[in-house]
Short mmCIF file of C-alpha atoms in Angstrom, two decimals:
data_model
loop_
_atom_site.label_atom_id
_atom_site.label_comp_id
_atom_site.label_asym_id
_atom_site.label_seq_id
_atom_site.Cartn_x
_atom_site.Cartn_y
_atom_site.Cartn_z
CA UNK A 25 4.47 47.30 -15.81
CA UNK A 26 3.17 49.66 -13.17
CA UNK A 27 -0.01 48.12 -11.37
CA UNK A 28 1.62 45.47 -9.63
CA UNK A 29 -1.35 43.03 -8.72
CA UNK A 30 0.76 41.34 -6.58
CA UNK A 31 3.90 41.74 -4.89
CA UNK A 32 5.95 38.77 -2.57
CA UNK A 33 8.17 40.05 -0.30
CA UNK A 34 11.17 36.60 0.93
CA UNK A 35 11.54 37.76 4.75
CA UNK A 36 9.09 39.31 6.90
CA UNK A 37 12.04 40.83 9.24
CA UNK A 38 12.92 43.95 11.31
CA UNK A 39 13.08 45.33 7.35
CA UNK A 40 11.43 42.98 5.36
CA UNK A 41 8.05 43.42 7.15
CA UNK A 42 8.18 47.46 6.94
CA UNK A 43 9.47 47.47 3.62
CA UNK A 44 6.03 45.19 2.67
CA UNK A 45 4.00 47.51 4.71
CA UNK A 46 5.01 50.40 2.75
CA UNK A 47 4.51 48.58 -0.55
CA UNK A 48 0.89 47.52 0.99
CA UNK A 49 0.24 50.90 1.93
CA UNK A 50 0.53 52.45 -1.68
CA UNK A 51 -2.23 50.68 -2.67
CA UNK A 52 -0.53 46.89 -3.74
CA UNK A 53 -1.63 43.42 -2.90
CA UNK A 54 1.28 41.95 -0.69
CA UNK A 55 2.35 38.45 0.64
CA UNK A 56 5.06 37.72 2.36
CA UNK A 57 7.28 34.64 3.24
CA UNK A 58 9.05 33.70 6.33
CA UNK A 59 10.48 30.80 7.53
CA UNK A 60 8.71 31.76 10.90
CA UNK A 61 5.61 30.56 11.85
CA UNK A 62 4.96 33.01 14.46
CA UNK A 63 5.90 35.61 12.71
CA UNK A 64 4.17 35.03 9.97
CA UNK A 65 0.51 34.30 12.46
CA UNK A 66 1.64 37.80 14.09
CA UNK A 67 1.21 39.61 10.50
CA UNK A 68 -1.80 37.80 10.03
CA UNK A 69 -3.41 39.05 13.59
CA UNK A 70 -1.41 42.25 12.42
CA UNK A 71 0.34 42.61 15.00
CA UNK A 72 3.66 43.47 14.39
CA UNK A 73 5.90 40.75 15.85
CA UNK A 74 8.83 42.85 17.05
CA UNK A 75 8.64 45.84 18.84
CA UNK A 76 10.64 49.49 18.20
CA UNK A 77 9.44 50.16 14.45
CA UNK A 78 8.36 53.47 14.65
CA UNK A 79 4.50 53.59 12.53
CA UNK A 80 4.66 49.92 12.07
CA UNK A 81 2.25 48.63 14.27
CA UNK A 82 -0.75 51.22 12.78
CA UNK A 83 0.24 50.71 9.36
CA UNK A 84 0.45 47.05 9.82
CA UNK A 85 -3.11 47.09 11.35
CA UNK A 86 -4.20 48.93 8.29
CA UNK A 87 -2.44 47.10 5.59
CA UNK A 88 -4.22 43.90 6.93
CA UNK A 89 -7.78 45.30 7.50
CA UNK A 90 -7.89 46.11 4.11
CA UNK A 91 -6.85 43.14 2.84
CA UNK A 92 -3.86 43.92 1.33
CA UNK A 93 -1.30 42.35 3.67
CA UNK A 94 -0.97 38.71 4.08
CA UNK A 95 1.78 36.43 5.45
CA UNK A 96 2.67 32.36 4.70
CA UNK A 97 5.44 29.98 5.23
CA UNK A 98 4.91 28.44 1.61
CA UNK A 99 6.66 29.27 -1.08
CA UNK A 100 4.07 28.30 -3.22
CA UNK A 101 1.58 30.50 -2.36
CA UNK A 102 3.83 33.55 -2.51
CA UNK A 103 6.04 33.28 -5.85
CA UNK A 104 4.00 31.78 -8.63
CA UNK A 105 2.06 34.72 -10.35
CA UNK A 106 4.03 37.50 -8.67
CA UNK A 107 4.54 40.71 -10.54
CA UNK A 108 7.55 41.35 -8.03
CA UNK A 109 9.39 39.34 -5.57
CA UNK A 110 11.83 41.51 -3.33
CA UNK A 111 13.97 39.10 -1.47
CA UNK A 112 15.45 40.59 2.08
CA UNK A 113 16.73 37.72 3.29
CA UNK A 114 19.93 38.02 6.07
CA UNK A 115 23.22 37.22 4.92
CA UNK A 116 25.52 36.77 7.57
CA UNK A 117 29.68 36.31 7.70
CA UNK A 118 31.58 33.65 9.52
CA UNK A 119 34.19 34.25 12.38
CA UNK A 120 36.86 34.20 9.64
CA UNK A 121 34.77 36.80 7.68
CA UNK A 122 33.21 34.50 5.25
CA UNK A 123 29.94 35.53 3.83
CA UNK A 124 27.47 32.84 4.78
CA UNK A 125 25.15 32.11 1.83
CA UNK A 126 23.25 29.43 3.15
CA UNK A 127 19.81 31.32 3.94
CA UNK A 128 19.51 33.28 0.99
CA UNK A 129 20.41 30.36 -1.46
CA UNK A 130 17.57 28.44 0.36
CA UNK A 131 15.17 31.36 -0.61
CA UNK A 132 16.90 31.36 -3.93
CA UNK A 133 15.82 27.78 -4.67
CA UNK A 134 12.40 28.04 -3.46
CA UNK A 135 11.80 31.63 -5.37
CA UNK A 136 13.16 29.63 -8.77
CA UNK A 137 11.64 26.66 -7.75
CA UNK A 138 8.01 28.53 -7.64
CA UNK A 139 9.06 31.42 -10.38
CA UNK A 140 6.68 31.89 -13.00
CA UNK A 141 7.28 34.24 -16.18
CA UNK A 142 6.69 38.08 -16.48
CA UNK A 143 8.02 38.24 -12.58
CA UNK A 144 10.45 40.97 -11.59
CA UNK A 145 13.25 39.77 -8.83
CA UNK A 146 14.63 42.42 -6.52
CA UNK A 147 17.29 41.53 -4.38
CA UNK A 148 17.64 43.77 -1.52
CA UNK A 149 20.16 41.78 0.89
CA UNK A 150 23.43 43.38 0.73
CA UNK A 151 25.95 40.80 -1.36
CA UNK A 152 29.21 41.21 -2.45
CA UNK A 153 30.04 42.60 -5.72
CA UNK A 154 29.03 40.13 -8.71
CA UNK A 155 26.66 38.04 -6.62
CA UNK A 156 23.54 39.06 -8.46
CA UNK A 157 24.58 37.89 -11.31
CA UNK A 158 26.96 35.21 -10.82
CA UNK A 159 25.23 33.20 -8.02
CA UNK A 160 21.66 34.00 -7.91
CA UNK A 161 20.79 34.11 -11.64
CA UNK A 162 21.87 30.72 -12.58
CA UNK A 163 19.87 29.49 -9.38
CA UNK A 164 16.83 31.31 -10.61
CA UNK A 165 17.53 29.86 -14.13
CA UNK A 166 18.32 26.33 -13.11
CA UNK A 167 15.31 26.36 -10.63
CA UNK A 168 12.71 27.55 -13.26
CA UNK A 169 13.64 26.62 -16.42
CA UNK A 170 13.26 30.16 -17.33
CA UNK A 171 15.66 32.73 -18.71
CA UNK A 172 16.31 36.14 -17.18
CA UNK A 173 16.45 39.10 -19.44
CA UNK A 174 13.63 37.45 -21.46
CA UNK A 175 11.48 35.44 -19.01
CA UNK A 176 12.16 37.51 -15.78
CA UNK A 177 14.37 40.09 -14.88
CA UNK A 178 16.68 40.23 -12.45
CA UNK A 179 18.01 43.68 -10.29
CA UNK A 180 20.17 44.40 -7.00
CA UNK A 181 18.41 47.36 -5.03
CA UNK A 182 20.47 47.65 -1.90
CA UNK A 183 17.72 48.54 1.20
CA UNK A 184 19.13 51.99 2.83
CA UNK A 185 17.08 52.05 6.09
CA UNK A 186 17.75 51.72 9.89
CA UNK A 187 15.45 49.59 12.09
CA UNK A 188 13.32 52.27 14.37
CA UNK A 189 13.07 54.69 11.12
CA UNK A 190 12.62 52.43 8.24
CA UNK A 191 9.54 54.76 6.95
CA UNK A 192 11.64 57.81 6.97
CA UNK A 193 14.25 56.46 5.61
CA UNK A 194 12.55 54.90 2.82
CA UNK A 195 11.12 58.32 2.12
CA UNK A 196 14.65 60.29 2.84
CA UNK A 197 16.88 59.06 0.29
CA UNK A 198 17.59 57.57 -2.92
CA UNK A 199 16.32 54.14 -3.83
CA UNK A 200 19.18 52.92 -5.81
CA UNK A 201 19.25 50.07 -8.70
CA UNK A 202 21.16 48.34 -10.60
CA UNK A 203 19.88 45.78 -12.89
CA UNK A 204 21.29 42.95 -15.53
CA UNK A 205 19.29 44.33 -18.69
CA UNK A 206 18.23 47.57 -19.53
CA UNK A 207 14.77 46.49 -19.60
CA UNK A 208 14.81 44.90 -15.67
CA UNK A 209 16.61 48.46 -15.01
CA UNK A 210 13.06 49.93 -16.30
CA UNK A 211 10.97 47.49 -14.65
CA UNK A 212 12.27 48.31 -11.89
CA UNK A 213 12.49 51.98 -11.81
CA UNK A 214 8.72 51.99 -12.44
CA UNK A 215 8.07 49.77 -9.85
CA UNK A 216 9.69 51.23 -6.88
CA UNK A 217 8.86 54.52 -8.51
CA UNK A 218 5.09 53.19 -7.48
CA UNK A 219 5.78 52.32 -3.95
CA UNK A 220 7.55 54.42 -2.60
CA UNK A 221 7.15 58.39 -2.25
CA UNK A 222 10.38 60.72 -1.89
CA UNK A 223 11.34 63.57 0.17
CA UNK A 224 12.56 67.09 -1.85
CA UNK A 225 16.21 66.97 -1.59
CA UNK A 226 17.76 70.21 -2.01
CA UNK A 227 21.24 69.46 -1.31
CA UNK A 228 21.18 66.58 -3.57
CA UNK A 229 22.89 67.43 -7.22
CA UNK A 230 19.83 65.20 -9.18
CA UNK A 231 16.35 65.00 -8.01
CA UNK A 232 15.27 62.39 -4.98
CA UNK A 233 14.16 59.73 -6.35
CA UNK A 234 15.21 56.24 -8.52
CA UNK A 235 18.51 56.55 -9.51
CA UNK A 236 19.81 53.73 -11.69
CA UNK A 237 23.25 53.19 -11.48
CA UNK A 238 23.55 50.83 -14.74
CA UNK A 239 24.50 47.49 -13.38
CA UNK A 240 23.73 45.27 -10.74
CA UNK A 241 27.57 45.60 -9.90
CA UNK A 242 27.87 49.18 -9.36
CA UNK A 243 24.41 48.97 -7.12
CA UNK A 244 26.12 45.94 -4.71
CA UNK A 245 29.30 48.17 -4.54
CA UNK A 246 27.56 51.39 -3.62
CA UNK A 247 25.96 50.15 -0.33
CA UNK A 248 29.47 48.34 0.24
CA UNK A 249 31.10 51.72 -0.24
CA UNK A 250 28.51 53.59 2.30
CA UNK A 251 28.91 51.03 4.93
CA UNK A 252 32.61 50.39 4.73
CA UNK A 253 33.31 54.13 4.77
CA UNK A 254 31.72 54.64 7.93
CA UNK A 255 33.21 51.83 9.36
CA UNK A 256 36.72 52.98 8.28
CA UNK A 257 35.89 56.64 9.35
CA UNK A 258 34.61 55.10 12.94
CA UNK A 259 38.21 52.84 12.72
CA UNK A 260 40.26 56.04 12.56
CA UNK A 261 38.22 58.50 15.40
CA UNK A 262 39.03 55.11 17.31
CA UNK A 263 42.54 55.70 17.07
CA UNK A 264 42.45 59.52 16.96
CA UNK A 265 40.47 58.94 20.24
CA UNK A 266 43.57 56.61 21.66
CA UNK A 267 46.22 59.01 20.81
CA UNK A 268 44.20 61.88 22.16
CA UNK A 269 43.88 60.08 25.19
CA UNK A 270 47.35 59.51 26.35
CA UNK A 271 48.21 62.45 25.32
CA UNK A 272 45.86 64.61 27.45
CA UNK A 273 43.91 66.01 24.38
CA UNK A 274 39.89 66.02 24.42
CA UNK A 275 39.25 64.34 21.08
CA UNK A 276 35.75 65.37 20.89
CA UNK A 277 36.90 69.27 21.25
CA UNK A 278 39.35 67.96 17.96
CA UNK A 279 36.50 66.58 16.12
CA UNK A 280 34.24 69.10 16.46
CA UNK A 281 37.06 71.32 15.46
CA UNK A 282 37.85 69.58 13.03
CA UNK A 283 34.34 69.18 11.57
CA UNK A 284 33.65 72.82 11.31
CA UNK A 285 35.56 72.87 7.81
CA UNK A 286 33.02 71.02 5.07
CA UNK A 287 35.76 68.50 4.14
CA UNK A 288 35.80 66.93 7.55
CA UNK A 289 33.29 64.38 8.82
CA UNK A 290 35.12 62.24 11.35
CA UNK A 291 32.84 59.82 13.27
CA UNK A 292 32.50 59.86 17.05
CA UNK A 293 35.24 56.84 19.15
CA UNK A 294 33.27 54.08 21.20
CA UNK A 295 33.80 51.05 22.68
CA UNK A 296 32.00 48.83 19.96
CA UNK A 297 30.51 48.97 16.64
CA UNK A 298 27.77 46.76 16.26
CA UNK A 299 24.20 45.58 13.88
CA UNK A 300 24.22 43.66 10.74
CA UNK A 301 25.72 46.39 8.61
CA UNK A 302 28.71 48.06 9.82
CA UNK A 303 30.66 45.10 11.04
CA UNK A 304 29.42 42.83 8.60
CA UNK A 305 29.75 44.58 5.08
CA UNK A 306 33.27 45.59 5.25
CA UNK A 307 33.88 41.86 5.80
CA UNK A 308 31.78 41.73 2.21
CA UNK A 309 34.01 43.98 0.52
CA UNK A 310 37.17 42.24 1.74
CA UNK A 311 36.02 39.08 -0.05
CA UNK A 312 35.95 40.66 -3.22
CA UNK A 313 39.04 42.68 -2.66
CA UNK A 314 41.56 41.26 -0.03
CA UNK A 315 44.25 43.69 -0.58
CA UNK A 316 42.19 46.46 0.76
CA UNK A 317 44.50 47.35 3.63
CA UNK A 318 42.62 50.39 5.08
CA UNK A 319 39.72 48.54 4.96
CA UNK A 320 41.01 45.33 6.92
CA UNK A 321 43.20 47.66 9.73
CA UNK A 322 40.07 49.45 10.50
CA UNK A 323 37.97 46.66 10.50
CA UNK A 324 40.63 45.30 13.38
CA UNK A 325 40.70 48.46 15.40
CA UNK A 326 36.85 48.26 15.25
CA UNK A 327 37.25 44.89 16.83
CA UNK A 328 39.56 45.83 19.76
CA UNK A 329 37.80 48.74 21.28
CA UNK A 330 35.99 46.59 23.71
CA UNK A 331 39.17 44.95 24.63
CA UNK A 332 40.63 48.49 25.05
CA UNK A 333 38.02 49.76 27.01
CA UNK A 334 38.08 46.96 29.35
CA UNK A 335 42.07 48.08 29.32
CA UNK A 336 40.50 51.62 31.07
CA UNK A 337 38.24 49.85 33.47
CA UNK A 338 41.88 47.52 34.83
CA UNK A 339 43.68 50.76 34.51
CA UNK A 340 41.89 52.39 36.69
CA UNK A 341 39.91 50.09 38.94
CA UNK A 342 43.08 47.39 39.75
CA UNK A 343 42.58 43.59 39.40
CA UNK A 344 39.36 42.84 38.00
CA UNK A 345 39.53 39.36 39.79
CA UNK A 346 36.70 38.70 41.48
CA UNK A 347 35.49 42.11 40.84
CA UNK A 348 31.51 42.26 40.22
CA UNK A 349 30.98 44.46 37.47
CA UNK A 350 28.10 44.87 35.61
CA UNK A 351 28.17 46.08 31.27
CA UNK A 352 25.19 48.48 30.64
CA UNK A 353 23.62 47.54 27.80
CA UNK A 354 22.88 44.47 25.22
CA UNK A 355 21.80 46.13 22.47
CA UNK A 356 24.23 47.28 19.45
CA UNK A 357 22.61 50.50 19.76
CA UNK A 358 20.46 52.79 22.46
CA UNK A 359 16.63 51.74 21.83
CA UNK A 360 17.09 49.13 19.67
CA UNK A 361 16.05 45.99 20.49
CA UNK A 362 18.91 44.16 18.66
CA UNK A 363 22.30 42.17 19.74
CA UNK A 364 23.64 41.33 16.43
CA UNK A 365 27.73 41.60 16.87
CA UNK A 366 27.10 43.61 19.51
CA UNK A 367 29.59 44.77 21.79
CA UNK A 368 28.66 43.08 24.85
CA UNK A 369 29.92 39.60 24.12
CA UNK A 370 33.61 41.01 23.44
CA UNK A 371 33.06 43.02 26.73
CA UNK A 372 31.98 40.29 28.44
CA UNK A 373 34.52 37.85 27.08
CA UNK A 374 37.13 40.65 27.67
CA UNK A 375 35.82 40.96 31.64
CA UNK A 376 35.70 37.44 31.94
CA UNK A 377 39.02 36.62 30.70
CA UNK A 378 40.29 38.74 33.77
CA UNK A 379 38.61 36.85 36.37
CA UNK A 380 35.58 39.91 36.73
CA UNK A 381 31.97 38.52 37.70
CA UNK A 382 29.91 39.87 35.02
CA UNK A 383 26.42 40.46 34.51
CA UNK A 384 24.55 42.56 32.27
CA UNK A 385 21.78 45.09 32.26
CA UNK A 386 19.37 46.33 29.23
CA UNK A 387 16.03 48.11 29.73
CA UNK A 388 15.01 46.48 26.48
CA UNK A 389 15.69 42.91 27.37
CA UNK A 390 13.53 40.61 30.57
CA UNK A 391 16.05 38.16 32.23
CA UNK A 392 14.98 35.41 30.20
CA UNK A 393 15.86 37.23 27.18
CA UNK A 394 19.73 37.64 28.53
CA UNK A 395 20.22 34.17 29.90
CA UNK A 396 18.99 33.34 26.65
CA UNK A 397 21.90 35.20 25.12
CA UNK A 398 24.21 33.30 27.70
CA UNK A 399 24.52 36.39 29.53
CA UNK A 400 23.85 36.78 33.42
CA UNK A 401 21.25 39.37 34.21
CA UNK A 402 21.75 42.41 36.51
CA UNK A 403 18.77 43.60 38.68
CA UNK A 404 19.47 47.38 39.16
CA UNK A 405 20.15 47.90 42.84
CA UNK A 406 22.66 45.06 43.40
CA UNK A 407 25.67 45.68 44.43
CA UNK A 408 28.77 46.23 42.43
CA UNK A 409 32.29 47.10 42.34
CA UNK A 410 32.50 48.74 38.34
CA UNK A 411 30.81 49.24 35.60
CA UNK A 412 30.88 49.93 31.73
CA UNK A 413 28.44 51.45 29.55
CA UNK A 414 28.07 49.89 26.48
CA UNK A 415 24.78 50.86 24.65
CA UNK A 416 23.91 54.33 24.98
CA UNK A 417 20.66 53.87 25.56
CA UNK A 418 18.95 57.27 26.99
CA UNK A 419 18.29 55.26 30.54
CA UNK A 420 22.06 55.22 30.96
CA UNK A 421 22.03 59.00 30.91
CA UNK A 422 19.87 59.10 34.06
CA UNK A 423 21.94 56.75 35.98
CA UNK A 424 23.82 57.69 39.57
CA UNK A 425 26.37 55.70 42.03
CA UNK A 426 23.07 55.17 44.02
CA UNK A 427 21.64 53.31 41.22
CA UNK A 428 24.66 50.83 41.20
CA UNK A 429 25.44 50.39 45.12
CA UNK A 430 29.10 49.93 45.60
CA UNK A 431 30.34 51.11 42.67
CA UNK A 432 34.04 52.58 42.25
CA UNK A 433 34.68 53.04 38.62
CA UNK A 434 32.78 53.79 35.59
CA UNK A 435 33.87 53.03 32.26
CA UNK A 436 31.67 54.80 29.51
CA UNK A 437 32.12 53.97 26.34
CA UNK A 438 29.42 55.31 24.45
CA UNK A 439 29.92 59.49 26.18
CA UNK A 440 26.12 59.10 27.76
CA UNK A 441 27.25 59.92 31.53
CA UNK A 442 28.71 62.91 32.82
CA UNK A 443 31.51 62.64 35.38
CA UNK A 444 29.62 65.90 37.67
CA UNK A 445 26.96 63.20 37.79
CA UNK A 446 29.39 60.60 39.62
CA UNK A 447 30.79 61.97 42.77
CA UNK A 448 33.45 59.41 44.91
CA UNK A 449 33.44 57.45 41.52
CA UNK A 450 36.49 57.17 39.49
CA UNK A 451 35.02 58.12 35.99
CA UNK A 452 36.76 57.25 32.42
CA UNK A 453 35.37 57.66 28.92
CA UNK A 454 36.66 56.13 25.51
CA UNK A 455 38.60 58.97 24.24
CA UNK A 456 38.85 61.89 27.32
CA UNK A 457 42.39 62.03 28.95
CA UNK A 458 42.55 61.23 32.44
CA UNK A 459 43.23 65.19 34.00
#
């Protein structure tokens, strides 16, 4: 390989679309699928159809000027031909934990259904360990007729990025692989070796770069293994921060403290942790190894920090009943434009379950937007009784009592708001002791 005359990219999403972009910007001829008409018109206009992607909406632009970046619904127009097809389609878990293949064995089907030979498949999505090859491979085969490690080949090439930085990213760190053959290992080292450029890492111990792990398995686990550690690390600060708490210790003195020595990297306490990855991939792990009991008790003191945090606002406000208290912030995290397992429904639920009258308040998101999230909007100036901070978006930092008239108690629960800022209001953060 190595000129890739044409490269289909299955999901033109909040990393799907950048991820084309980038491979459109080094030069390649790119199409992408969604299952979105609109989305797939706003690529066409190039106009990037969600907002917050830093460089996205220039590159875009440019990609499509010159020709190089196009967009379609059909399958058939994408796949057959391809020199590459990187599939980034969502994978989600049920509320039980369950990973929910149904999307991404739809895209399967219609990739093998369309596949023609000489194509390299890169699956990007993050799976659980085995999935590559056990579940997408046959679908591929059965769908085409063709046989990977001789017709096609077949990797796992877990993406790495954050939405609102996906170029940086890309461009900061590793781009790891794992294929099902040597020779798809090689095909696709060279490829991503041609669209992508990497920064010097000096504290790296090999070169920036490819780095081929030698199977699709050990690839799948490796972004498991980021994900889940921060989500374990995030699990115990939680209940460092808890301790700390009623024990009049500042746990953010400890961690920093603690921090100072190299071998230390404890996360900062919150009231949620939120987005497709964190919550989500542990739940991935788990379904490959269910005895992993530090993995499943942090996962559930992940999930009750909005119910504790709630806990502070009773605590310290009284009976919530009937109380009107508004949650700052939709988003999983400050200025992004995303409410995947966010925080805020927990919060809400948590509120509601206590008899509060809640609404909700996001600079990102227009009233519309909440309702359609079932969640009732909150026009800054209204009154209120309490309120807790949930996204730490940089607004939130700005905020007085005179912004929210009425108010008696603030809960934060992301550490955005100062309590020299909120005179005559009883102020609490997740993890400070109550002095």
């Amino acid at each position: 390989m190595g000129v890739f005359v044409k490269i289909c990219v299955v999901a033109m999403g909040k990393i799907g679309l950048p991820l084309a972009v980038q491979f459109a910007t080094k030069g390649h001829e790119v199409i992408g699928v969604d299952v979105n008409a609109d989305t797939v018109a706003a690529v066409n206009a190039g106009r990037e159809p969600f907002p917050g992607e830093t460089d996205l909406q220039t590159r875009l632009a440019a990609a499509v000027s010159a020709g190089l970046m196009t967009a379609t619904t059909d399958y058939t127009k994408a796949v057959p031909g391809a020199d590459v097809v990187v599939v980034v389609v969502p994978l989600f878990v049920d509320g039980e934990g369950k990973p929910d293949f149904g999307w991404m064995d739809s895209a399967t089907r219609d990739i093998g259904a369309n596949l023609t030979a000489g194509t390299l498949i890169s699956y990007e999505t993050t799976l659980p360990v085995g999935t590559t090859r056990e579940r997408w491979t046959p679908m591929l085969e059965a769908g085409s007729g063709l046989k990977q490690g001789t017709d096609f080949h077949v990797v796992f090439s877990p993406e790495r990025v954050l939405t609102g930085r996906v170029f940086a990213d890309l461009r900061k760190y590793p781009k790891l692989i794992g294929g099902l053959t040597a020779a798809g290992a090689k095909a696709a080292t060279e490829f991503y070796e041609a669209v992508l450029d990497f920064d010097e890492r000096p504290d790296l111990d090999r070169p920036n770069g490819v780095w081929d792990l030698g199977s699709a398995e050990a690839s799948e686990l490796a972004k498991l293994a980021e994900t889940t550690y921060r989500d374990v690390n995030i699990g115990l600060a939680n209940q460092f921060a808890m301790f700390a708490a009623s024990h009049s210790i500042d746990i953010f003195q400890v961690i920093a403290a603690s921090n100072s020595q190299p071998y230390s990297h404890i996360h900062l306490p919150g009231i949620a942790v939120g987005g497709h990855c964190i919550p989500v991939y542990p739940r991935l792990y788990l379904h490959n190894d269910p005895s992993a009991t530090v993995v499943r008790s942090a996962r559930a003191a992940n999930a009750a920090m909005p119910e504790y945090t709630v806990g502070l606002l009773e605590g310290a406000y009284g009976d919530l009943k009937g109380a009107r208290v508004v949650v700052l912030g939709a988003a999983y995290r400050g200025g992004v434009k995303e409410t995947a397992f966010s925080g805020v429904f927990p919060t809400v639920a948590a509120l509601e379950s206590r008899g509060a009258l809640v609404s909700v308040h996001d600079p990102l998101y227009s009233d519309d937007e909440l309702v359609a999230l079932k969640l009732t909007a909150y026009h800054q100036g209204d009154a209120v009784d309490a309120a807790v901070v949930q996204t730490d978006h940089a607004d939130y930092k700005l905020l007085r009592a005179a912004d929210l008239p009425g108010i008696k108690v603030l809960v934060d629960g992301r550490r955005v708001t100062s309590p020299d800022d909120w005179a005559g209001v009883t102020h609490r953060t997740v993890g400070v002791a109550v002095t």
